[in-house]
mmCIF file as gemmi writes it, N, C-alpha and C atoms, coordinates in Angstrom:
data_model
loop_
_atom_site.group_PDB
_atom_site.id
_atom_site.type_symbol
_atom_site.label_atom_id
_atom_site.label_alt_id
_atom_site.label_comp_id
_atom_site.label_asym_id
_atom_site.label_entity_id
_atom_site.label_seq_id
_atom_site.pdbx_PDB_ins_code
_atom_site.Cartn_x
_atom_site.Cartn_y
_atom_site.Cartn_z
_atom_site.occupancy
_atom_site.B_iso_or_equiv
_atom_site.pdbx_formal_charge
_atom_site.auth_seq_id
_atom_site.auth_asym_id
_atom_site.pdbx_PDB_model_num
ATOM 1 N N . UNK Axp A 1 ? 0.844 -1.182 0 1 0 ? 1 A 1
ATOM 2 C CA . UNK Axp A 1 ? 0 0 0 1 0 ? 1 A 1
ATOM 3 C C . UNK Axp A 1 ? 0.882 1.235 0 1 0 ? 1 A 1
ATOM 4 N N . UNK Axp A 2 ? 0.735 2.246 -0.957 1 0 ? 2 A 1
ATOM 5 C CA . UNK Axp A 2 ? 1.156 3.408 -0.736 1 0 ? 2 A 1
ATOM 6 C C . UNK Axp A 2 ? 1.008 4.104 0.303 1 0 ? 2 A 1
ATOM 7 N N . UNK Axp A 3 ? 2.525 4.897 0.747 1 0 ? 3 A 1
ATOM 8 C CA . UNK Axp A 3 ? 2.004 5.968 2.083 1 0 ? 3 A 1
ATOM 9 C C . UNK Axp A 3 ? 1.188 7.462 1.557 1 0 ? 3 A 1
ATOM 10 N N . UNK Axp A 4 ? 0.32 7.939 2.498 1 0 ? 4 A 1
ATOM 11 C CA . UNK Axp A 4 ? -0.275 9.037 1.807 1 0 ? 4 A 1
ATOM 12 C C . UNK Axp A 4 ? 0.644 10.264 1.907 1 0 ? 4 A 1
ATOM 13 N N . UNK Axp A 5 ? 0.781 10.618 1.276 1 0 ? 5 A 1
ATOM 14 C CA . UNK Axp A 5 ? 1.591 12.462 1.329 1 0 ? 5 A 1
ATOM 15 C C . UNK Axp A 5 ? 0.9 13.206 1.727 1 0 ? 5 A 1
ATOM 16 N N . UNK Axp A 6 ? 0.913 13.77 3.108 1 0 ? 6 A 1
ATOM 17 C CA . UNK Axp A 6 ? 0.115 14.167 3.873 1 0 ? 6 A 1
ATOM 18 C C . UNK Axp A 6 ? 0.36 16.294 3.496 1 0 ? 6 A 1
ATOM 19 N N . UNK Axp A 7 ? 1.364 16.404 2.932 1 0 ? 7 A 1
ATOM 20 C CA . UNK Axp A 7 ? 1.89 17.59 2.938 1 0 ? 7 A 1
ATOM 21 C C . UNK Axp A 7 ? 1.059 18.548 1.779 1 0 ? 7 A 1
ATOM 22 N N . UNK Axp A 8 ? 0.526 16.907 0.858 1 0 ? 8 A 1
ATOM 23 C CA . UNK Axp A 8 ? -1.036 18.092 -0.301 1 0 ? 8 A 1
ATOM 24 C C . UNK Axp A 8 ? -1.758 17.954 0.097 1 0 ? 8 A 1
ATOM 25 N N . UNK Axp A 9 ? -2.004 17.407 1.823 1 0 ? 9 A 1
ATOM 26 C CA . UNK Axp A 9 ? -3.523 17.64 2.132 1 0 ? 9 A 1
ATOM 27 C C . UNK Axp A 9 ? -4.037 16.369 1.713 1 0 ? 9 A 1
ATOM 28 N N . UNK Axp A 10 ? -4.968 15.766 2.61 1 0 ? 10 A 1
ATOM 29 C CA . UNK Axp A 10 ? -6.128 14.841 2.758 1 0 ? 10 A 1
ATOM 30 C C . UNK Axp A 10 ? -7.478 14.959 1.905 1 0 ? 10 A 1
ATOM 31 N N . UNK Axp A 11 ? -7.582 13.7 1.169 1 0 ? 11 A 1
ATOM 32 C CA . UNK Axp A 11 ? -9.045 13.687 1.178 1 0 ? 11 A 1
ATOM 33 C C . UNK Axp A 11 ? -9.931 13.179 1.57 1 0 ? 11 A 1
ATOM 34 N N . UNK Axp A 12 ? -11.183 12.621 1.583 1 0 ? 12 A 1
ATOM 35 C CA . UNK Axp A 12 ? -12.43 11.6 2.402 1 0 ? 12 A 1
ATOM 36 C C . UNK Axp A 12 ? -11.854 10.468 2.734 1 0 ? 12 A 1
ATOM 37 N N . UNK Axp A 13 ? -11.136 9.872 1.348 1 0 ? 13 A 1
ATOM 38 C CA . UNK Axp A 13 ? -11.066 8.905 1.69 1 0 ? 13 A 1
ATOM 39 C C . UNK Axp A 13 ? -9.884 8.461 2.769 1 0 ? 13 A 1
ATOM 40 N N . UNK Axp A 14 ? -8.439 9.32 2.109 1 0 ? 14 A 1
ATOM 41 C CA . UNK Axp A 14 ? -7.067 9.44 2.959 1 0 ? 14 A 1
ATOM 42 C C . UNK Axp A 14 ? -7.623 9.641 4.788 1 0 ? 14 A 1
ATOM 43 N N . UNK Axp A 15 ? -8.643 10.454 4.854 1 0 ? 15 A 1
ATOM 44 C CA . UNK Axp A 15 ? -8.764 10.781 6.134 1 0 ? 15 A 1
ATOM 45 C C . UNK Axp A 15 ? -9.482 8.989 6.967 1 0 ? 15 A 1
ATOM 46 N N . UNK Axp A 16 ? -10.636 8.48 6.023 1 0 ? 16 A 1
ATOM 47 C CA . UNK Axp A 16 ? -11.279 7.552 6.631 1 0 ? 16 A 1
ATOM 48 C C . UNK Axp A 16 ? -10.354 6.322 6.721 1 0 ? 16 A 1
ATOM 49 N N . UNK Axp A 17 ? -9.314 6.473 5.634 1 0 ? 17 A 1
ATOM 50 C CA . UNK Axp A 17 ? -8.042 5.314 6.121 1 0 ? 17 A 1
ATOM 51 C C . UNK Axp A 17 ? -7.011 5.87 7.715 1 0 ? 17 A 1
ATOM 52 N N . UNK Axp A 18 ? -6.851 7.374 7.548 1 0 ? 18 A 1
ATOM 53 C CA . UNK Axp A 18 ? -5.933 7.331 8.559 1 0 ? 18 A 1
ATOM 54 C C . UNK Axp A 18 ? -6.802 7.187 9.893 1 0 ? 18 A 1
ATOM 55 N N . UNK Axp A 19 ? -7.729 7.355 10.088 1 0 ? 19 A 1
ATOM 56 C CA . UNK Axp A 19 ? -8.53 7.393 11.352 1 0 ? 19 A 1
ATOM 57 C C . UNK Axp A 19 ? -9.835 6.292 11.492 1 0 ? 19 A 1
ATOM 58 N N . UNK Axp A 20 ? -9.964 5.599 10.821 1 0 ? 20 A 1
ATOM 59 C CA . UNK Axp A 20 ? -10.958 4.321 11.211 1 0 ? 20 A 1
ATOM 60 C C . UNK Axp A 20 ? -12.367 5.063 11.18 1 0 ? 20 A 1
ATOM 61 N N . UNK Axp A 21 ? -12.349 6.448 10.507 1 0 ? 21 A 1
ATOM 62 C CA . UNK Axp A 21 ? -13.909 7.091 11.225 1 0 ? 21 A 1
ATOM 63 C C . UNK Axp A 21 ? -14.876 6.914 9.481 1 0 ? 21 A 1
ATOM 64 N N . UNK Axp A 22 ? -15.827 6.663 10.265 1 0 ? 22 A 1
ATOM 65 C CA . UNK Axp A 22 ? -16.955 6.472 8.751 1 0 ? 22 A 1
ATOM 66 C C . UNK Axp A 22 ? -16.976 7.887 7.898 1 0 ? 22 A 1
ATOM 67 N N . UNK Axp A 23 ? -17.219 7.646 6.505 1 0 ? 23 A 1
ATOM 68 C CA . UNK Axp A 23 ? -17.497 8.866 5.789 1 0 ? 23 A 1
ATOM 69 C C . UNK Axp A 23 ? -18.408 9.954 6.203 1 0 ? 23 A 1
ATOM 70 N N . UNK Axp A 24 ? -19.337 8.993 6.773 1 0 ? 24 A 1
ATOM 71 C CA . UNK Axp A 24 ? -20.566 10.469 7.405 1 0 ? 24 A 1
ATOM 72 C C . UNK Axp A 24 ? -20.362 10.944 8.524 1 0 ? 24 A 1
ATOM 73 N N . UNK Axp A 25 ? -19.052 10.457 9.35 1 0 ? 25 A 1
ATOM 74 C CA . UNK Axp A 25 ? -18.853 11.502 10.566 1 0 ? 25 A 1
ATOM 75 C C . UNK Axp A 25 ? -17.994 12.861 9.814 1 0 ? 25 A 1
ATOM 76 N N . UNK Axp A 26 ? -17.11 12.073 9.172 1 0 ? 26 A 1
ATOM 77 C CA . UNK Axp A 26 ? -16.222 13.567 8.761 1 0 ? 26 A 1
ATOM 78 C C . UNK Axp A 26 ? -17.188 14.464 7.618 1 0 ? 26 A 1
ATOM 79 N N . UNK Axp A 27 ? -17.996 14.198 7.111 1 0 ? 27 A 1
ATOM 80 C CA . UNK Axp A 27 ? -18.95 15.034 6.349 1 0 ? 27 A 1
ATOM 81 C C . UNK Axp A 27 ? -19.435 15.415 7.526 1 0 ? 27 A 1
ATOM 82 N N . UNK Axp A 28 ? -20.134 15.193 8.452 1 0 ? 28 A 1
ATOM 83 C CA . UNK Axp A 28 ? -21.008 15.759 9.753 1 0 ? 28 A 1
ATOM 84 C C . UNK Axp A 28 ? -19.914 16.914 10.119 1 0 ? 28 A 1
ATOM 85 N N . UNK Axp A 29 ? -18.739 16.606 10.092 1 0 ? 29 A 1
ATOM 86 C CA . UNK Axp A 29 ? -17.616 17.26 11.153 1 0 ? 29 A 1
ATOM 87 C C . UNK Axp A 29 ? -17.41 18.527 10.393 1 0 ? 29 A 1
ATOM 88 N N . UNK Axp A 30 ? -17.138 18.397 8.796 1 0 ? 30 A 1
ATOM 89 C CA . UNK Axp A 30 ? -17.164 19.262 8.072 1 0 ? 30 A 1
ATOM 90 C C . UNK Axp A 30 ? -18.227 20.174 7.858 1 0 ? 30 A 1
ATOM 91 N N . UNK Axp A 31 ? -19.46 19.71 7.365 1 0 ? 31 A 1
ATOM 92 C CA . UNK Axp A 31 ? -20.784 20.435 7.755 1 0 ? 31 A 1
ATOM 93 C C . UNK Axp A 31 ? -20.755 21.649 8.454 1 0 ? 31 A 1
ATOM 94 N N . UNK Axp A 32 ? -20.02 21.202 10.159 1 0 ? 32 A 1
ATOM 95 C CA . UNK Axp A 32 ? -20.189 22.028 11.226 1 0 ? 32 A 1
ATOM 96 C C . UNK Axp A 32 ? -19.351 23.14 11.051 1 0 ? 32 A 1
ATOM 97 N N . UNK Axp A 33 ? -18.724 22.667 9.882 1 0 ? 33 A 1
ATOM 98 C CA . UNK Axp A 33 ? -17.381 23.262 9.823 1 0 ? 33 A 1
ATOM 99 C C . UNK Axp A 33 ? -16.079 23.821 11.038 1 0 ? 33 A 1
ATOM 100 N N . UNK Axp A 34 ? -16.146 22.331 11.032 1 0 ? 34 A 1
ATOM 101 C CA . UNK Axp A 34 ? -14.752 22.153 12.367 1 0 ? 34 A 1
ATOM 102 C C . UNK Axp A 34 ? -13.569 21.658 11.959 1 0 ? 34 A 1
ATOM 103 N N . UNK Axp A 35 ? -13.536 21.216 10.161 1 0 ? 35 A 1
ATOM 104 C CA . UNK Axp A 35 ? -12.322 20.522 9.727 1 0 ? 35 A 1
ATOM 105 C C . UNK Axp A 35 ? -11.712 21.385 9.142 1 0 ? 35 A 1
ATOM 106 N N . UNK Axp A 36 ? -10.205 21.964 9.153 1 0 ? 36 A 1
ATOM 107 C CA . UNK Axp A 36 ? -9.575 23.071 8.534 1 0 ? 36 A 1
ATOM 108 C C . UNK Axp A 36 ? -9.221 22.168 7.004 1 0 ? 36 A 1
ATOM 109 N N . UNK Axp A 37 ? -9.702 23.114 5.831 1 0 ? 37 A 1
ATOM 110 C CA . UNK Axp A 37 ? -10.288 22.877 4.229 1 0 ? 37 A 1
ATOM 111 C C . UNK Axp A 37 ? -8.412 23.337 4.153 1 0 ? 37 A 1
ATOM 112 N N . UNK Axp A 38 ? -7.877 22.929 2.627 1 0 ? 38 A 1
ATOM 113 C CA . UNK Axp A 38 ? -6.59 23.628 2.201 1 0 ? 38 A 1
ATOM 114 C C . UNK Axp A 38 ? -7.297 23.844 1.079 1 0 ? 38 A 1
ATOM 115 N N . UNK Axp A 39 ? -8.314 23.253 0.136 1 0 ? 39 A 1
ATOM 116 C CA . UNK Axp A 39 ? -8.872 23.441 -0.688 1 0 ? 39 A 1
ATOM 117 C C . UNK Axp A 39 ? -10.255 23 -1.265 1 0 ? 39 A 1
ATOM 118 N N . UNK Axp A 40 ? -11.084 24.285 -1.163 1 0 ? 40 A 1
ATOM 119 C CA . UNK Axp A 40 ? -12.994 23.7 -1.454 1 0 ? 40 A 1
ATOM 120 C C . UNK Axp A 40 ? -12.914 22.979 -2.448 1 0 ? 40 A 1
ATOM 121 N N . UNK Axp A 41 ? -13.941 21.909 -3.202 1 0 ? 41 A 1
ATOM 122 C CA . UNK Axp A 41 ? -13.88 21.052 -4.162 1 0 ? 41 A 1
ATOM 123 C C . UNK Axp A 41 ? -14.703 22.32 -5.229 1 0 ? 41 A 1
ATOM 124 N N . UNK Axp A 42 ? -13.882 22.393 -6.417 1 0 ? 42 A 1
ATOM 125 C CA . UNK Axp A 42 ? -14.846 23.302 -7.464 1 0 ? 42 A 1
ATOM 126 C C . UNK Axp A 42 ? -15.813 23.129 -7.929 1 0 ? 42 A 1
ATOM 127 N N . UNK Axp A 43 ? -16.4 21.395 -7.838 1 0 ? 43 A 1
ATOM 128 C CA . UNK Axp A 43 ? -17.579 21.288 -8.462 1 0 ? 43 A 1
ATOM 129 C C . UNK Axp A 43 ? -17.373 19.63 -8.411 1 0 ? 43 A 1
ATOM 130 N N . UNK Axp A 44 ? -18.918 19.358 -8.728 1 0 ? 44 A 1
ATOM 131 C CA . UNK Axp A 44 ? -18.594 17.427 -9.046 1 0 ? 44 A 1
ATOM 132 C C . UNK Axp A 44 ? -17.393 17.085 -9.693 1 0 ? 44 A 1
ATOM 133 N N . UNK Axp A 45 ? -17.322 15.741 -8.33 1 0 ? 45 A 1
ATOM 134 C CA . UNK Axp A 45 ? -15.881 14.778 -9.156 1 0 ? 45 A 1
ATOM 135 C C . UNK Axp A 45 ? -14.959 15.618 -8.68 1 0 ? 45 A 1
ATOM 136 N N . UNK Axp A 46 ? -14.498 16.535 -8.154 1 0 ? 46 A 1
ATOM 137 C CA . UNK Axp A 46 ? -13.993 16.965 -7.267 1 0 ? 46 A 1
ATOM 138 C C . UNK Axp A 46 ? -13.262 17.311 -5.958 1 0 ? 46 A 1
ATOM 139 N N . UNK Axp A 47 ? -12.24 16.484 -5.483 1 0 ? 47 A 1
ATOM 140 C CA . UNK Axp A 47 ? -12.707 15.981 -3.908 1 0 ? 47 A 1
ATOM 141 C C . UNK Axp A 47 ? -12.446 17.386 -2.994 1 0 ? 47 A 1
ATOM 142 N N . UNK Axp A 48 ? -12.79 17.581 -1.98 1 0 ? 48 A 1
ATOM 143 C CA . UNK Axp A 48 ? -12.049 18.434 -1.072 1 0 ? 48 A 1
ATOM 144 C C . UNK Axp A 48 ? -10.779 18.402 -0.308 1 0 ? 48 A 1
ATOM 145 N N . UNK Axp A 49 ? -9.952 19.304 -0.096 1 0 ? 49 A 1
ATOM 146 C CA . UNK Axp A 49 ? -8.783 18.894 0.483 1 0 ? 49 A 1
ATOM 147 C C . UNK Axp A 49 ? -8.474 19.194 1.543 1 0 ? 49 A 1
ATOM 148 N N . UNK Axp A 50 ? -8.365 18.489 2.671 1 0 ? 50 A 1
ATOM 149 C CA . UNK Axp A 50 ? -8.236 18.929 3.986 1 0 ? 50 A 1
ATOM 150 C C . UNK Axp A 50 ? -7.269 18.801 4.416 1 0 ? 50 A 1
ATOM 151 N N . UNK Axp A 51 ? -6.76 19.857 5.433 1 0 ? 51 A 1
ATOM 152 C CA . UNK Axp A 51 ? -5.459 19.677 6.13 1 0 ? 51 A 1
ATOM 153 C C . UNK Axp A 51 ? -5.338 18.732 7.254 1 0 ? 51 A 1
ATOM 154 N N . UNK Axp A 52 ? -3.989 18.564 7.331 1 0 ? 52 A 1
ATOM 155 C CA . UNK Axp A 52 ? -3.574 17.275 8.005 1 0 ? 52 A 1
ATOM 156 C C . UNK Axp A 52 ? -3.812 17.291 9.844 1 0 ? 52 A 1
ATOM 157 N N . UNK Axp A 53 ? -4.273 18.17 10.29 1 0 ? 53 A 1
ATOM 158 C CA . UNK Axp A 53 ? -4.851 18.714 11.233 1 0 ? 53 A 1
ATOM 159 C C . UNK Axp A 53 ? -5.954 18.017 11.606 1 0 ? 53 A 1
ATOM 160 N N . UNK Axp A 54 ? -6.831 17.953 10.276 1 0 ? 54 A 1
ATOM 161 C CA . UNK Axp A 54 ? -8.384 17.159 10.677 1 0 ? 54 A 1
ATOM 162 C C . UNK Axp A 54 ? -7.826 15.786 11.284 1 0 ? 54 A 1
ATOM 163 N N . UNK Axp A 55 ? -6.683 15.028 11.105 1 0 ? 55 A 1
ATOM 164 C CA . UNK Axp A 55 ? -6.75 14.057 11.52 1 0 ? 55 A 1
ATOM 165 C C . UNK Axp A 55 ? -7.086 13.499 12.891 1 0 ? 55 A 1
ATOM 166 N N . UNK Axp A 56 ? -6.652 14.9 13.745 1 0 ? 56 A 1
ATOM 167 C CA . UNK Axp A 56 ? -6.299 14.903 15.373 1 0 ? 56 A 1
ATOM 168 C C . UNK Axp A 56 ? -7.56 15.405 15.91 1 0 ? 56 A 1
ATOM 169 N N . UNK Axp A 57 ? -8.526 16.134 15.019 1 0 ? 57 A 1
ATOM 170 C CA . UNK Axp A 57 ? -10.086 16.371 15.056 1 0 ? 57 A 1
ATOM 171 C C . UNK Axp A 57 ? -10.638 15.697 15.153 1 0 ? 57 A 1
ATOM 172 N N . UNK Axp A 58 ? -10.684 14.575 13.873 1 0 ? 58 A 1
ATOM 173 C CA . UNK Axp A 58 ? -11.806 13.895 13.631 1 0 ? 58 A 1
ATOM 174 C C . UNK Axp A 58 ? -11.262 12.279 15.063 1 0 ? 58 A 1
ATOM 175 N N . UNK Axp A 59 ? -10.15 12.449 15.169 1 0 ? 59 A 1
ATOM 176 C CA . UNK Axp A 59 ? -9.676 11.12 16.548 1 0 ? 59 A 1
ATOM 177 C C . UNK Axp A 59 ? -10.271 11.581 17.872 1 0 ? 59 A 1
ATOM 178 N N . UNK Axp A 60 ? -10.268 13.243 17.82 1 0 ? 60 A 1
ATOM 179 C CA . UNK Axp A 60 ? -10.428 13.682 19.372 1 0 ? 60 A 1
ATOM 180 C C . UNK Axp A 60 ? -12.198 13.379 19.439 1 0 ? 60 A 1
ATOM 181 N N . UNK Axp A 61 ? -13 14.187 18.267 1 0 ? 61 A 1
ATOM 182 C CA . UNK Axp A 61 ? -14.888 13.479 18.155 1 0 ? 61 A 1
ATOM 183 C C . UNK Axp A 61 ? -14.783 11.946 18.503 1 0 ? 61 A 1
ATOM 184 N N . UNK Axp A 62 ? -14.073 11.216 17.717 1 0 ? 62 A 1
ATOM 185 C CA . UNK Axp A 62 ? -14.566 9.729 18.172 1 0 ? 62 A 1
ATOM 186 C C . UNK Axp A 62 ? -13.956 9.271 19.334 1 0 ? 62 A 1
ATOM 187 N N . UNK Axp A 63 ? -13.118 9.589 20.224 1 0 ? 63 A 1
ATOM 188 C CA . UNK Axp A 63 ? -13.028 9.295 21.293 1 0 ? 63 A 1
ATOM 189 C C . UNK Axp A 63 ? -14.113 10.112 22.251 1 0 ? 63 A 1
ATOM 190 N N . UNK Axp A 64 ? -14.341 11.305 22.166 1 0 ? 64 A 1
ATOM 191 C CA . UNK Axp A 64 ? -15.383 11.892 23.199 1 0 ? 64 A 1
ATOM 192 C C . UNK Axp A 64 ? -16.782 11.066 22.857 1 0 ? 64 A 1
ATOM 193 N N . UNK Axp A 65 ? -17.386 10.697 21.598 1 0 ? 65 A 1
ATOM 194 C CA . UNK Axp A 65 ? -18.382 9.845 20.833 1 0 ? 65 A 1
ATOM 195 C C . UNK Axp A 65 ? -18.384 8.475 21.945 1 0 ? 65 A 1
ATOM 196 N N . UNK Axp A 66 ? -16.82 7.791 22.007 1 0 ? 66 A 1
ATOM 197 C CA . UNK Axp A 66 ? -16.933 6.776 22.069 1 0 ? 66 A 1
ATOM 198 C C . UNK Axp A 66 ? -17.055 5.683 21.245 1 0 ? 66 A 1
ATOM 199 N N . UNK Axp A 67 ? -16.645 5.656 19.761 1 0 ? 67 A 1
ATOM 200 C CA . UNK Axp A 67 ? -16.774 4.968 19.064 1 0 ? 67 A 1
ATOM 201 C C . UNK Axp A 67 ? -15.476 5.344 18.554 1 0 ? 67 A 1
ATOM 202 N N . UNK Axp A 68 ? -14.486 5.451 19.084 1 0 ? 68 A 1
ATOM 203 C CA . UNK Axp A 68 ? -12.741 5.018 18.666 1 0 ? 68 A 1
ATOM 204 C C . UNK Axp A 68 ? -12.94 3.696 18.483 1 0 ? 68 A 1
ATOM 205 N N . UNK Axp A 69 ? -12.354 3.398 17.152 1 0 ? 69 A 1
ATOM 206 C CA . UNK Axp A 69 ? -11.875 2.003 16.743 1 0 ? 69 A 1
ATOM 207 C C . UNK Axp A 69 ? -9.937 1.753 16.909 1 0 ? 69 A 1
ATOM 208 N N . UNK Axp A 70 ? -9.464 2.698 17.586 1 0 ? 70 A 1
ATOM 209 C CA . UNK Axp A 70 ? -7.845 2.329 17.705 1 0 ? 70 A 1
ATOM 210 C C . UNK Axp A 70 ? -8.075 0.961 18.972 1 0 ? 70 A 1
C-alpha cells in the first residue's frame, strides 16, 4: 500500500483510512465546519482537500463519541 503524502492535504477517503472514522462523521464534522479545508472542491468529481490537522479532530470526536476504533 502506498504511504499518503500528507503535505497536499487529505481527502475523504485518505482521512477515513488514517482514522478508522466512517465517511458520514467527517462530512457531519465538516458540515459544522470544524475541519480546517486547504482546498474547497470546485464542483462534481472533485474531492475536497483537507489539512492534516483534521486528523487529530476527527480522533479527538470519536473518542469523546466513544466509538474510537484504535
Amino acid at each position: 500500500m502506498d504511504s499518503i503524502n500528507i503535505a497536499e492535504g487529505l481527502t475523504l477517503k485518505d482521512l477515513v483510512l488514517e482514522t478508522g472514522a466512517p465517511p458520514h462523521v467527517i462530512r457531519y464534522l465538516h458540515g459544522l465546519g470544524r475541519l480546517p479545508i486547504l482546498r474547497e472542491s470546485p464542483g462534481a468529481g472533485y474531492p475536497i482537500i483537507f489539512s492534516s490537522a483534521a486528523i487529530s479532530i476527527i480522533r479527538t470526536h470519536l473518542t469523546k463519541s466513544g466509538k474510537s476504533r484504535n
